[in-house]
Backbone as JSON Lines, residues from 0, in Angstrom:
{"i":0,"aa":"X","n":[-20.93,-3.29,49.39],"ca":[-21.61,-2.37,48.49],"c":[-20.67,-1.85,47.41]}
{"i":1,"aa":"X","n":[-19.52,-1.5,47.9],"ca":[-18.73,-0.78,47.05],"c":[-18.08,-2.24,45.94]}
{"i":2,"aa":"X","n":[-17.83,-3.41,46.46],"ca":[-17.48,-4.23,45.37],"c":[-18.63,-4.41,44.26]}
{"i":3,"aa":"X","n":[-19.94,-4.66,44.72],"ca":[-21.41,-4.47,43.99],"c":[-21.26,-3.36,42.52]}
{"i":4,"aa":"X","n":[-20.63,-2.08,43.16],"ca":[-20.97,-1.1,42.5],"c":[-19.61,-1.04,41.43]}
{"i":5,"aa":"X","n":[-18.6,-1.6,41.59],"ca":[-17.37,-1.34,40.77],"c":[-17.6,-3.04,39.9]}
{"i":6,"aa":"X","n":[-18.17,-4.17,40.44],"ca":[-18.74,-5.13,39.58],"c":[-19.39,-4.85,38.28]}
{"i":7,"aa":"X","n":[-20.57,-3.55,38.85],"ca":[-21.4,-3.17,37.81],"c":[-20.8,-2.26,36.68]}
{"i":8,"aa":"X","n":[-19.88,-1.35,37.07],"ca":[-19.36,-0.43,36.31],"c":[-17.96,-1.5,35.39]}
{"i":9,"aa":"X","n":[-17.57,-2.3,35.91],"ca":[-17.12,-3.33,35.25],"c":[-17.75,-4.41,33.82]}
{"i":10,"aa":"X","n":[-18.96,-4.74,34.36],"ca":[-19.95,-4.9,33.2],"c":[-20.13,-4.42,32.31]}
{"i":11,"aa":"X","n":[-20.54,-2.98,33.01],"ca":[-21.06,-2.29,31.74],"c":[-19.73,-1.52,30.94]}
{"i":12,"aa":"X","n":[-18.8,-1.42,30.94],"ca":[-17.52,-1.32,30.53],"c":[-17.33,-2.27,29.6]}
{"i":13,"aa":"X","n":[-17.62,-3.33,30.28],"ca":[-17.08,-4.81,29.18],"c":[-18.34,-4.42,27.97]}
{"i":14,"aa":"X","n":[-19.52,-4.21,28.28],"ca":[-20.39,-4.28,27.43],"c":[-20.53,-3.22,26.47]}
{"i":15,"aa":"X","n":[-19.67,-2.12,27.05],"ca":[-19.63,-0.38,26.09],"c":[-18.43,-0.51,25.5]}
{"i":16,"aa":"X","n":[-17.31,-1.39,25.75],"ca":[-16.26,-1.03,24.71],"c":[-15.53,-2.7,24.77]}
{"i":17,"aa":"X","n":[-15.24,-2.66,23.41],"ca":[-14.76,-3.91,22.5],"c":[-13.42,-4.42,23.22]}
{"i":18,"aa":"X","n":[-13.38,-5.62,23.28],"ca":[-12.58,-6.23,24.34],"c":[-11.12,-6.04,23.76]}
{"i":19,"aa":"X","n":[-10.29,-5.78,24.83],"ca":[-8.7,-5.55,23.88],"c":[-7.81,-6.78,24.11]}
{"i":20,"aa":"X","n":[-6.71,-6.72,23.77],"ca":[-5.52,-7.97,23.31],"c":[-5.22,-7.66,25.14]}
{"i":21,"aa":"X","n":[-4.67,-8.45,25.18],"ca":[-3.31,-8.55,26.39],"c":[-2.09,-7.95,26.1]}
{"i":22,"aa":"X","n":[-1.41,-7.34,27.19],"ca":[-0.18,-6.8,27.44],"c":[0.48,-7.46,25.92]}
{"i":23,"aa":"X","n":[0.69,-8.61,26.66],"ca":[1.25,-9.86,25.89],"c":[1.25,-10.13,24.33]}
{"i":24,"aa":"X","n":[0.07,-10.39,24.37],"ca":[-0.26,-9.7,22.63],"c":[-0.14,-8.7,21.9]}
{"i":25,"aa":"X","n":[-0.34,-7.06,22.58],"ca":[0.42,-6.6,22.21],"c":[1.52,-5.84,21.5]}
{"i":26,"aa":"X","n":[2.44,-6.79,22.66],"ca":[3.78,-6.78,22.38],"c":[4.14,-7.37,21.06]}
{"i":27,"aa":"X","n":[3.51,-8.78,21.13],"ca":[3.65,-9.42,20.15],"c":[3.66,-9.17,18.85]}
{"i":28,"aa":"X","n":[2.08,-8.16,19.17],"ca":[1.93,-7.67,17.64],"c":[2.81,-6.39,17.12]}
{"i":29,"aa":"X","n":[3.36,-5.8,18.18],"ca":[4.37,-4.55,17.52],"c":[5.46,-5.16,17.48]}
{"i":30,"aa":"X","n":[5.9,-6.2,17.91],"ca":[7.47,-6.84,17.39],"c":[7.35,-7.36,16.13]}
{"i":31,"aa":"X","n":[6.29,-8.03,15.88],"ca":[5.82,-8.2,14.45],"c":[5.82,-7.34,13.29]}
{"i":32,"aa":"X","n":[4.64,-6.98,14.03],"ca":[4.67,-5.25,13.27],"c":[6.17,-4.49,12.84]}
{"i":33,"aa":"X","n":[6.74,-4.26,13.71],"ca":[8.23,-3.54,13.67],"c":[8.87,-4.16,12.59]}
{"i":34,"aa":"X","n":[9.01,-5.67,13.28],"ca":[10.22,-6.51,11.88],"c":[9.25,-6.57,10.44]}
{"i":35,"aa":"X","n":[8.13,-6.57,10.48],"ca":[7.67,-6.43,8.86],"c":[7.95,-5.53,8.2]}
{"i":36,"aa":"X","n":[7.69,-4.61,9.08],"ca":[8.15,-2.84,8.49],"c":[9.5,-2.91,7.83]}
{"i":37,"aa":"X","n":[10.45,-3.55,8.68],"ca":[12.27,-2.99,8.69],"c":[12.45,-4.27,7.57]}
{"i":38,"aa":"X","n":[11.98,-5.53,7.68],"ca":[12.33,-6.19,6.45],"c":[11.54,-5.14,4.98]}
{"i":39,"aa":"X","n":[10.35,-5.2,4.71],"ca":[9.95,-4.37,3.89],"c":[11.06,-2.87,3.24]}
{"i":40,"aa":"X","n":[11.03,-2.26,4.68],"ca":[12.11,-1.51,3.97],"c":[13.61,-1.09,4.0]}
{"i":41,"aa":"X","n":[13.8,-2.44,3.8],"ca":[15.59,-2.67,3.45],"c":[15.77,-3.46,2.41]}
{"i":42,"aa":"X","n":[14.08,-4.2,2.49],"ca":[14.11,-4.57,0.71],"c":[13.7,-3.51,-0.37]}
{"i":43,"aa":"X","n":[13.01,-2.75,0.14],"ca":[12.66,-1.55,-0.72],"c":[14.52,-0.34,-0.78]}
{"i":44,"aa":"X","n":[14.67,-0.21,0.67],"ca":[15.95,0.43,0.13],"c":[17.38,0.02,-0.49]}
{"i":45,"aa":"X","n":[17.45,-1.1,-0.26],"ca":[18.79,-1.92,-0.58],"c":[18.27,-2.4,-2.18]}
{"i":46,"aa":"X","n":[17.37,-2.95,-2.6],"ca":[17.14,-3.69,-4.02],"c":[16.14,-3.18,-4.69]}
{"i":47,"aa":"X","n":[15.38,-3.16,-3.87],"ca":[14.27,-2.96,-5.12],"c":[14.21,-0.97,-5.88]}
{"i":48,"aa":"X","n":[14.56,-0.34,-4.56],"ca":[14.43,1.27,-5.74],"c":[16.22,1.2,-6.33]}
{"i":49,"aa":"X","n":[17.05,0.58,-5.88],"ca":[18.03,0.88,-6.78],"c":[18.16,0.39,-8.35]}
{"i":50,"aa":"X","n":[16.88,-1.09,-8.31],"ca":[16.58,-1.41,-9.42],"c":[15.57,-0.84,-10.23]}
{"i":51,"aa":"X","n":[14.54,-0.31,-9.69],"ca":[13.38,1.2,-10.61],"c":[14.29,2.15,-10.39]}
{"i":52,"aa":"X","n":[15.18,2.62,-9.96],"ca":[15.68,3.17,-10.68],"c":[16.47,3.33,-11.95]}
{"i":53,"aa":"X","n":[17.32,2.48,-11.85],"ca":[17.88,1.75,-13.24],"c":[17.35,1.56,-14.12]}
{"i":54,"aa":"X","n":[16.02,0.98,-13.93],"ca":[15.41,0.43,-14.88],"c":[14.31,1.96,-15.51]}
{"i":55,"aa":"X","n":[13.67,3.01,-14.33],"ca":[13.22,4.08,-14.71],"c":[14.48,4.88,-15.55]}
{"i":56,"aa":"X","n":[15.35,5.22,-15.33],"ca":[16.44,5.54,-16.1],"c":[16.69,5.12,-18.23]}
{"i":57,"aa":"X","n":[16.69,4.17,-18.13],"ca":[16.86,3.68,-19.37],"c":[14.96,3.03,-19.65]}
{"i":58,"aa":"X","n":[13.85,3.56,-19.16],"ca":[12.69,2.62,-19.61],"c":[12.08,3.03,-20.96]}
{"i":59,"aa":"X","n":[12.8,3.83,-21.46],"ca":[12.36,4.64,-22.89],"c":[13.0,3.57,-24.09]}
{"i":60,"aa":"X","n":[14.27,2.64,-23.18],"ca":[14.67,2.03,-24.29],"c":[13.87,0.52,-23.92]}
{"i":61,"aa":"X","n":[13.8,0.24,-23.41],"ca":[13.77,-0.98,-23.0],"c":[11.79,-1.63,-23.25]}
{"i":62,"aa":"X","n":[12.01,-3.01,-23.34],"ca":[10.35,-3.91,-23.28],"c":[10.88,-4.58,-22.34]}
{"i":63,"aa":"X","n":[9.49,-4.9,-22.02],"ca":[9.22,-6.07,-20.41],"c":[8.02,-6.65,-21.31]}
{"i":64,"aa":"X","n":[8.18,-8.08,-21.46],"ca":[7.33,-9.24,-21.99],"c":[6.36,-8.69,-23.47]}
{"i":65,"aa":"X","n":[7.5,-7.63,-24.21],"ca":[6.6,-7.11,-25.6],"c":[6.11,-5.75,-25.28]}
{"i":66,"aa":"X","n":[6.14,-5.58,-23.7],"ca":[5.53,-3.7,-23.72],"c":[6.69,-2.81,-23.69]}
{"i":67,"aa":"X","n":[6.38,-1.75,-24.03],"ca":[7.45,-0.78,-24.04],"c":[7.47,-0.25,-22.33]}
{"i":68,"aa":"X","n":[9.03,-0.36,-22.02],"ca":[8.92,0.06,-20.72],"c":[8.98,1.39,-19.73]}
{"i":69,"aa":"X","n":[8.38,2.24,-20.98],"ca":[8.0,3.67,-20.21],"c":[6.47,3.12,-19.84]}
{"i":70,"aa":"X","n":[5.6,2.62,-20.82],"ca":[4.28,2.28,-20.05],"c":[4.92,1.16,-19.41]}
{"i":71,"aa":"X","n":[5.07,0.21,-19.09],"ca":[5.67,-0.52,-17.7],"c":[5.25,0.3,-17.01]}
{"i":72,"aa":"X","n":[6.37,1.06,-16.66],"ca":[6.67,1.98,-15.49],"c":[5.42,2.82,-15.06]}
{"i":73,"aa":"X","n":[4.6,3.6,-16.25],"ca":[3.46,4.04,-15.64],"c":[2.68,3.45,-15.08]}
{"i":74,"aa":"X","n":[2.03,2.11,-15.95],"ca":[1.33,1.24,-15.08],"c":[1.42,0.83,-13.52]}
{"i":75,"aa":"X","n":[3.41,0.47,-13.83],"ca":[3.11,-0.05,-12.11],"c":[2.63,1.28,-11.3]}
{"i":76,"aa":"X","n":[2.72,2.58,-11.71],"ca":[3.18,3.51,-10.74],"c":[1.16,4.06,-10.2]}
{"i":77,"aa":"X","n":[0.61,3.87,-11.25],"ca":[-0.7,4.29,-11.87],"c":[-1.76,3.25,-11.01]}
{"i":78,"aa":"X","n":[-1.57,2.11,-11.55],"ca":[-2.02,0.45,-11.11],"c":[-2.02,-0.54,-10.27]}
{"i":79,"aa":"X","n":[-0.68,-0.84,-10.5],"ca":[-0.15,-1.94,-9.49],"c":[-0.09,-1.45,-8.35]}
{"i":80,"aa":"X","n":[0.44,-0.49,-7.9],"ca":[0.48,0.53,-6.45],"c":[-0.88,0.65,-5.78]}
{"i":81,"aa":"X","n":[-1.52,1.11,-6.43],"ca":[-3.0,0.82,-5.87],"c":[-3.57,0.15,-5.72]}
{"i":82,"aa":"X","n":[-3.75,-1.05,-6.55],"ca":[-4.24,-2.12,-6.05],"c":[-3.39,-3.07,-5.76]}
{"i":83,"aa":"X","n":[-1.94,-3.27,-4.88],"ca":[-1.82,-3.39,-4.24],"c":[-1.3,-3.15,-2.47]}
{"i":84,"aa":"X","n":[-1.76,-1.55,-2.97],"ca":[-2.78,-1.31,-1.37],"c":[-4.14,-1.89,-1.19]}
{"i":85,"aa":"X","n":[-4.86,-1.8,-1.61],"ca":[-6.22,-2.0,-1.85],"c":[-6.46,-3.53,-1.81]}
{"i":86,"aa":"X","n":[-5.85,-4.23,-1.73],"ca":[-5.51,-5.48,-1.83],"c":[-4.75,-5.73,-0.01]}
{"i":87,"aa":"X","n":[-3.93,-5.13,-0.3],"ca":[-3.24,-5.27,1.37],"c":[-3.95,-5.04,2.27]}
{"i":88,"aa":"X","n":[-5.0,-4.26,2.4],"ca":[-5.83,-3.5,3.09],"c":[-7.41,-4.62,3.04]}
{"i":89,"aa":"X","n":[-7.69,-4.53,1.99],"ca":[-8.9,-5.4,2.16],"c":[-8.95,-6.26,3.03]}
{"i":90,"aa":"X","n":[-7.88,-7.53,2.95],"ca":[-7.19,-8.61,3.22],"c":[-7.57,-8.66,4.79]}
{"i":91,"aa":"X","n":[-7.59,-7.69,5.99],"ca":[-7.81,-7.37,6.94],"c":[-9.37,-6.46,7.1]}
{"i":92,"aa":"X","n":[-9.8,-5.54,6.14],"ca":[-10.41,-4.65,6.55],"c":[-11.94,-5.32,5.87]}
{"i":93,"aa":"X","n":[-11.9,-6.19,4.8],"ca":[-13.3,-6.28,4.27],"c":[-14.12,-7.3,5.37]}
{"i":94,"aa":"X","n":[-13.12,-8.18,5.01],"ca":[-13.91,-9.56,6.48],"c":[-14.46,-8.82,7.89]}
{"i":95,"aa":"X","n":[-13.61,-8.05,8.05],"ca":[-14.24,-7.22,9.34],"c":[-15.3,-6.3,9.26]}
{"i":96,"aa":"X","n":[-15.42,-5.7,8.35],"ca":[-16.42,-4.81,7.98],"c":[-17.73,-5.44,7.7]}
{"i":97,"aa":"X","n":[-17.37,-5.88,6.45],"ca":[-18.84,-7.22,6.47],"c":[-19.29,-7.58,7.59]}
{"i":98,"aa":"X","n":[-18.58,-8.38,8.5],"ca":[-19.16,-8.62,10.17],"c":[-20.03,-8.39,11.1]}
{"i":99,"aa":"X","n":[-18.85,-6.48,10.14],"ca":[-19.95,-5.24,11.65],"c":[-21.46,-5.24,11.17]}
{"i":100,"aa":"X","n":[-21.71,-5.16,9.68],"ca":[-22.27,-4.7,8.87],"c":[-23.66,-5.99,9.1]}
{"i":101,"aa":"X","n":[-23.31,-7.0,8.93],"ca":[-24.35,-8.52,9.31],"c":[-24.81,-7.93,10.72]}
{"i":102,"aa":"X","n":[-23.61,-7.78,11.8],"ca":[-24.08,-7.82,13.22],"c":[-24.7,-6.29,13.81]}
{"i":103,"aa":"X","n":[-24.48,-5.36,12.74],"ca":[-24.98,-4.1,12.88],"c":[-24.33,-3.5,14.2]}
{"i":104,"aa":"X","n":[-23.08,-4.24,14.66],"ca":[-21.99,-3.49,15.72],"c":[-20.64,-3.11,15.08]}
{"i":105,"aa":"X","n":[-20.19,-2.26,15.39],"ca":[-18.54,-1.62,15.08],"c":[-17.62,-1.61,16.59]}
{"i":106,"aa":"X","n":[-16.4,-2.11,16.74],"ca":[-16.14,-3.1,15.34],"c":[-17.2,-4.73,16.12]}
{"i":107,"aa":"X","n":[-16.67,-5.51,15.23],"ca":[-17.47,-6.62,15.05],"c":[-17.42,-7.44,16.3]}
{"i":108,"aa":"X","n":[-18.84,-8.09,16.73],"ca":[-18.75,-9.14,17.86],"c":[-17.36,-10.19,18.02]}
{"i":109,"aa":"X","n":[-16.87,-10.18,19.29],"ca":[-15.74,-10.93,19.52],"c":[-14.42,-10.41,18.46]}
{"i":110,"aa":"X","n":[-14.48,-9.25,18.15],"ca":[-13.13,-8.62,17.83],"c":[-12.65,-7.85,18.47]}
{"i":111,"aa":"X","n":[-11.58,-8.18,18.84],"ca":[-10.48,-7.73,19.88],"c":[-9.45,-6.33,19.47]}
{"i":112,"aa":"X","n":[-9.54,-5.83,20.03],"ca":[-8.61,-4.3,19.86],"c":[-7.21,-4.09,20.38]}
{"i":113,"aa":"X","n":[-6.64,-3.31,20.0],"ca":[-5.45,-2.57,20.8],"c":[-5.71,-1.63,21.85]}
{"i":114,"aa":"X","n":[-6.71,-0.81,21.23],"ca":[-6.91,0.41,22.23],"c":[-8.28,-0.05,22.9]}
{"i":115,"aa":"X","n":[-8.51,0.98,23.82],"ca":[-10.24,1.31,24.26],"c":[-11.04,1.85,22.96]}
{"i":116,"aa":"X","n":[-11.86,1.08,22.99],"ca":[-12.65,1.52,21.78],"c":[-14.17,0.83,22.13]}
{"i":117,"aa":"X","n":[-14.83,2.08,22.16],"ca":[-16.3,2.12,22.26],"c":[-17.06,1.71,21.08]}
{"i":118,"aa":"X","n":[-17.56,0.39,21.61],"ca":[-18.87,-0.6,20.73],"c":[-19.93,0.74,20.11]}
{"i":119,"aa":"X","n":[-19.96,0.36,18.96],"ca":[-21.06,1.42,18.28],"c":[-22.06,0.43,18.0]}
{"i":120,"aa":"X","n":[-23.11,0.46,17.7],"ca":[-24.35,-0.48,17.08],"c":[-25.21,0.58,16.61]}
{"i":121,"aa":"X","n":[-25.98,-0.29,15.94],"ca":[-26.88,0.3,14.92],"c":[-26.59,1.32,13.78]}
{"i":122,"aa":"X","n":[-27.42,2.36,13.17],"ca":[-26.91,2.8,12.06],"c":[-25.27,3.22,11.89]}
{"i":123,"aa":"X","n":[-24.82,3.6,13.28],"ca":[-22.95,4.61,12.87],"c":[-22.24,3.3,12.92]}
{"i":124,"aa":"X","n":[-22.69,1.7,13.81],"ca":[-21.74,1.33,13.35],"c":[-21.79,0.33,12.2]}
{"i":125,"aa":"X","n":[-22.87,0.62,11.12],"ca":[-23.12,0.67,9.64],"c":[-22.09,1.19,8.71]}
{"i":126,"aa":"X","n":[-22.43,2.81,9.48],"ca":[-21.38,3.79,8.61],"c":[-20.19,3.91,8.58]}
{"i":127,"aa":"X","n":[-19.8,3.17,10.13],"ca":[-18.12,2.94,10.67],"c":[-17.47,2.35,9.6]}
{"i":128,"aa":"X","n":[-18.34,0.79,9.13],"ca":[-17.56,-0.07,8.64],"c":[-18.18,0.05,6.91]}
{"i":129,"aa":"X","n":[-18.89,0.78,6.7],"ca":[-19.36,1.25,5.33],"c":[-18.18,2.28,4.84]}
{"i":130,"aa":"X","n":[-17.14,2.71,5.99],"ca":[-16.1,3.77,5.33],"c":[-15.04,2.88,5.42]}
{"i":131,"aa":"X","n":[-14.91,2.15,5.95],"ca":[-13.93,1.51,6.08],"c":[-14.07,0.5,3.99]}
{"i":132,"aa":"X","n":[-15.06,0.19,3.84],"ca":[-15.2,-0.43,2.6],"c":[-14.7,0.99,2.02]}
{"i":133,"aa":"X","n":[-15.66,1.71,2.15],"ca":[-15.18,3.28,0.89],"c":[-13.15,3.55,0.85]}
{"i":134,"aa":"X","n":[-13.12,2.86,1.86],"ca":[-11.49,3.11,1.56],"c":[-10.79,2.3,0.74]}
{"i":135,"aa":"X","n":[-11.25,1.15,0.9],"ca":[-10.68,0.31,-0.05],"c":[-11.4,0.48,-1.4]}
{"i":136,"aa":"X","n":[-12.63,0.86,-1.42],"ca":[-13.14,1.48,-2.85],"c":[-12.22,2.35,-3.68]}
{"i":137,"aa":"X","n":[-12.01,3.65,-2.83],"ca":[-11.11,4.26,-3.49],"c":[-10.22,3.88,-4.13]}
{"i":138,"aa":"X","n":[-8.86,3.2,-3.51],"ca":[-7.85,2.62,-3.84],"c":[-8.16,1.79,-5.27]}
{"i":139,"aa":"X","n":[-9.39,1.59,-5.09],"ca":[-9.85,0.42,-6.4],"c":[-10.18,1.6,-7.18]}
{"i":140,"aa":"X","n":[-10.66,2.39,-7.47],"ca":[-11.26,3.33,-8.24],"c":[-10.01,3.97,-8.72]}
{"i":141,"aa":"X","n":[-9.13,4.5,-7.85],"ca":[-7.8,5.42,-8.04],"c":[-6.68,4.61,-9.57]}
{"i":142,"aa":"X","n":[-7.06,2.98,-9.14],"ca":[-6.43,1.87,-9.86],"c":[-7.35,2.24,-11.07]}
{"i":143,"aa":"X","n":[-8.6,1.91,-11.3],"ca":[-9.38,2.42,-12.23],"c":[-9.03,3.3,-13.01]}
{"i":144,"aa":"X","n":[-8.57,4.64,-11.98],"ca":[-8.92,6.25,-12.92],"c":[-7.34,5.85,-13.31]}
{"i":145,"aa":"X","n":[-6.37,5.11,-12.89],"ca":[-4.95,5.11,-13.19],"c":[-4.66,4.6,-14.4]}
{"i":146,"aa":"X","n":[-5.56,3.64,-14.7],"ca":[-5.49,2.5,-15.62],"c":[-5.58,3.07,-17.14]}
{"i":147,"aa":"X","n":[-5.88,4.89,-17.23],"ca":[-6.63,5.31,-18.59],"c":[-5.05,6.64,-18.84]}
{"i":148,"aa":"X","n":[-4.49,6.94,-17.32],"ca":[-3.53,7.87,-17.52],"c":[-2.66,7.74,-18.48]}
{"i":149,"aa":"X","n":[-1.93,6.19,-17.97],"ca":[-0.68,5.87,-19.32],"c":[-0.84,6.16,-20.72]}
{"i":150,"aa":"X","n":[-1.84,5.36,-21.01],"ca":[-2.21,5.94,-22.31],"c":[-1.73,7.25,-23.14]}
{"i":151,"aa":"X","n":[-2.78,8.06,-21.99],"ca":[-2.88,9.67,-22.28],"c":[-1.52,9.96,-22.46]}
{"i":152,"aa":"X","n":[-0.61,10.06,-21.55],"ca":[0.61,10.46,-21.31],"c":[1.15,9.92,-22.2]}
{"i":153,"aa":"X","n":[1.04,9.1,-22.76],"ca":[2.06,7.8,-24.17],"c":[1.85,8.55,-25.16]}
{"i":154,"aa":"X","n":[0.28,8.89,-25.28],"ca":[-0.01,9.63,-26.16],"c":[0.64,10.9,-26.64]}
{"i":155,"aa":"X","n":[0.47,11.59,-25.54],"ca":[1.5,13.11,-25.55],"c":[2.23,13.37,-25.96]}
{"i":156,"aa":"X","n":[3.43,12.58,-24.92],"ca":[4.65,12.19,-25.2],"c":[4.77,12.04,-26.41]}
{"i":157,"aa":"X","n":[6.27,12.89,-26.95],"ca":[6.63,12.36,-28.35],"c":[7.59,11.09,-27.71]}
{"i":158,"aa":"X","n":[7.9,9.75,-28.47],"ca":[9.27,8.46,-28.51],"c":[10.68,9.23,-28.21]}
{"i":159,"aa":"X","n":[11.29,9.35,-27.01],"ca":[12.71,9.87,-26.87],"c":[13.54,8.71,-27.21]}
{"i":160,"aa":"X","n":[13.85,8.39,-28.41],"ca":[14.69,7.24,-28.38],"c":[15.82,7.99,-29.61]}
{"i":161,"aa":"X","n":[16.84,7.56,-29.47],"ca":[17.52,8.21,-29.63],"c":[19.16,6.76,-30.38]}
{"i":162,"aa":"X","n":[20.3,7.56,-30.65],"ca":[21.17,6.47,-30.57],"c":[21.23,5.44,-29.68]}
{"i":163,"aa":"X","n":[21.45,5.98,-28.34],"ca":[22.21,5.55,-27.45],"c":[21.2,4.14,-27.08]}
{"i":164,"aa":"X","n":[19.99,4.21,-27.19],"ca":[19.0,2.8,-27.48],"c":[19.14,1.79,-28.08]}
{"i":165,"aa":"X","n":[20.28,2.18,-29.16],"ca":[20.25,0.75,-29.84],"c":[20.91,0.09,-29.13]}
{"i":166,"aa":"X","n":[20.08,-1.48,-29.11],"ca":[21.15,-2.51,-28.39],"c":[20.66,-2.44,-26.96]}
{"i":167,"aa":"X","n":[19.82,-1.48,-26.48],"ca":[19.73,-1.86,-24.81],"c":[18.71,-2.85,-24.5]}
{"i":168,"aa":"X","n":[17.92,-3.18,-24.93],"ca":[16.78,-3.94,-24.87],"c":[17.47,-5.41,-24.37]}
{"i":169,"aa":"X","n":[18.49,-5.96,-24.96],"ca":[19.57,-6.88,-24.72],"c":[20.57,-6.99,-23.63]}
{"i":170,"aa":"X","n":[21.19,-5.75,-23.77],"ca":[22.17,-5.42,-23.29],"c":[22.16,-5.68,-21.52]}
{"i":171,"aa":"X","n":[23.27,-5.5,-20.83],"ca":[23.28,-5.62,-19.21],"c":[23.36,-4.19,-18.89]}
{"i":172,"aa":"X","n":[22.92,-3.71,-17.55],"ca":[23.01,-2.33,-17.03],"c":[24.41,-1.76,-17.02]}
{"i":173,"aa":"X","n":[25.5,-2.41,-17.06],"ca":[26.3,-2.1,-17.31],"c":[26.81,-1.37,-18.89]}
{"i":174,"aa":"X","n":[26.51,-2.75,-20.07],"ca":[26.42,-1.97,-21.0],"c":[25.77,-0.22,-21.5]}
{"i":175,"aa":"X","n":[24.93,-0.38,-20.53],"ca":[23.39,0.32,-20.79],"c":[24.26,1.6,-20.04]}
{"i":176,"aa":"X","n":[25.1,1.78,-19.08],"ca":[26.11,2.99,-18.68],"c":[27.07,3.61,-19.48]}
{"i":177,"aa":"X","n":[27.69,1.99,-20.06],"ca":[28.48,2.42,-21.24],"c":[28.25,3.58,-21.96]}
{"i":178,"aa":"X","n":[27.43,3.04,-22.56],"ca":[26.41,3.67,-24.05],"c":[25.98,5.48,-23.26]}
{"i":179,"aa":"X","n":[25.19,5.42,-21.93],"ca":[24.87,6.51,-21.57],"c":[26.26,7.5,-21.68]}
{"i":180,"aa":"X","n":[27.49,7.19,-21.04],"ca":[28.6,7.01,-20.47],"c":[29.32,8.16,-22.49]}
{"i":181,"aa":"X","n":[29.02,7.34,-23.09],"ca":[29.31,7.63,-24.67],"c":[28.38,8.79,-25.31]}
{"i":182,"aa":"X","n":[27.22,8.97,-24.71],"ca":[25.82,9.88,-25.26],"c":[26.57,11.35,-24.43]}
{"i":183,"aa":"X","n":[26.75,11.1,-23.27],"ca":[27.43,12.63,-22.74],"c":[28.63,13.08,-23.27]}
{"i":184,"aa":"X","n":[28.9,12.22,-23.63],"ca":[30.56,13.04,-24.15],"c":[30.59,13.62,-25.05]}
{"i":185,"aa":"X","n":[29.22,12.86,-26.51],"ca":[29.0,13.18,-27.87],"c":[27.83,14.21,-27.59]}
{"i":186,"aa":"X","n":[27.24,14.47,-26.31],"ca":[26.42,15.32,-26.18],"c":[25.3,15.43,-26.02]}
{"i":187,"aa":"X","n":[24.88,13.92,-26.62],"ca":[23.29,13.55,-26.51],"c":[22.45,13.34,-25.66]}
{"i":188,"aa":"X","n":[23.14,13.59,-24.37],"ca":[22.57,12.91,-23.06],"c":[22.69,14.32,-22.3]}
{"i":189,"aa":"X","n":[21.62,14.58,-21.51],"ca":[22.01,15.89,-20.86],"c":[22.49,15.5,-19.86]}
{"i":190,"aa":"X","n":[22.75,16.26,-19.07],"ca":[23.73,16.31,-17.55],"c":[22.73,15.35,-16.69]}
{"i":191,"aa":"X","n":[21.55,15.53,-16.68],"ca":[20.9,15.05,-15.62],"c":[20.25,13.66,-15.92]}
{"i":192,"aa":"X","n":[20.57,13.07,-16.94],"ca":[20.4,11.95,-17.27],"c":[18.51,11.33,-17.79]}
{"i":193,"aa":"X","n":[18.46,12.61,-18.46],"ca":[17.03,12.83,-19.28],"c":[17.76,12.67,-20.32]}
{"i":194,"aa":"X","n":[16.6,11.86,-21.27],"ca":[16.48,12.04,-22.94],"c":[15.62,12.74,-23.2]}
């Protein structure tokens, strides 16, 4: 009797919440997980912000392919950032959503979890995976409302260009210290390395 009755509560378990990974898997997926993270950011801390920075530093003087690279810099910061979250995110989250959304279950038939997670159907798990789209909407919209800021701000902004510009557009980051290196002494450069 008692195997009967823990059979059944077994069933209906399998049938109330979305089947999960193995131990095994996992593992797998947070060792993964982990080293994507730590490569990501040792390329972000070792190269890539020591180079926005450099390059945010002097972008008043400088073009990237004919644009002036203060808008560069807004754009990526405004634009590119957002949609590519919104992009990173989809990539995983739209295919699944759509799914729930056809099969009118959250999350979707034969998708596998990490945690315990209780099968929704019908309208909430509509709305489950209808927010899950609204998130990546945003991100797209945020890219949108980002896309009109630079401008504005270009606009505002008076051109800080100054001596110490001529010649950097060419020049190596090194030169480009020089010259800064020459603007503080003659005065033109404040302490904190604003024009």
């Amino acid at each position: 009797m008692r195997t009967a009755q823990k059979r059944f509560e077994m069933e209906r378990e399998q049938q109330e919440y979305a089947p999960r990974y193995s131990l095994r898997e996992r593992i797998r997926h947070a060792i993964v997980g982990v080293g994507c993270v730590s490569i990501f950011f040792a390329f972000w801390q070792w190269w890539a912000l020591p180079q926005w920075s450099e390059f945010a530093r002097t972008a008043h003087c400088r073009t990237v392919l004919g644009f002036a690279g203060s808008s560069v810099m807004l754009y990526v910061v405004f634009v590119a950032v957002p949609l590519a979250i919104a992009i990173s995110l989809g990539a995983f989250m739209v295919p699944a959503a759509l799914r729930s959304i056809r099969a009118r279950q959250y999350p979707p038939p034969g998708q596998k979890v990490h945690g315990k997670v209780r099968i929704r159907t019908g309208r909430i798990a509509v709305v489950s995976a209808a927010g899950d789209l609204a998130l990546i909407a945003a991100f797209v919209g945020i890219a949108l409302w980002g896309s009109q800021q630079p401008r504005q701000i270009l606009e505002q902004a008076q051109p800080k260009r100054d001596a110490t510009c001529s010649g950097v557009r060419s020049e190596s980051p090194k030169a480009i210290a020089s010259l800064d290196g020459e603007a503080m002494r003659e005065g033109t450069l404040s302490a904190g390395g604003t024009r």
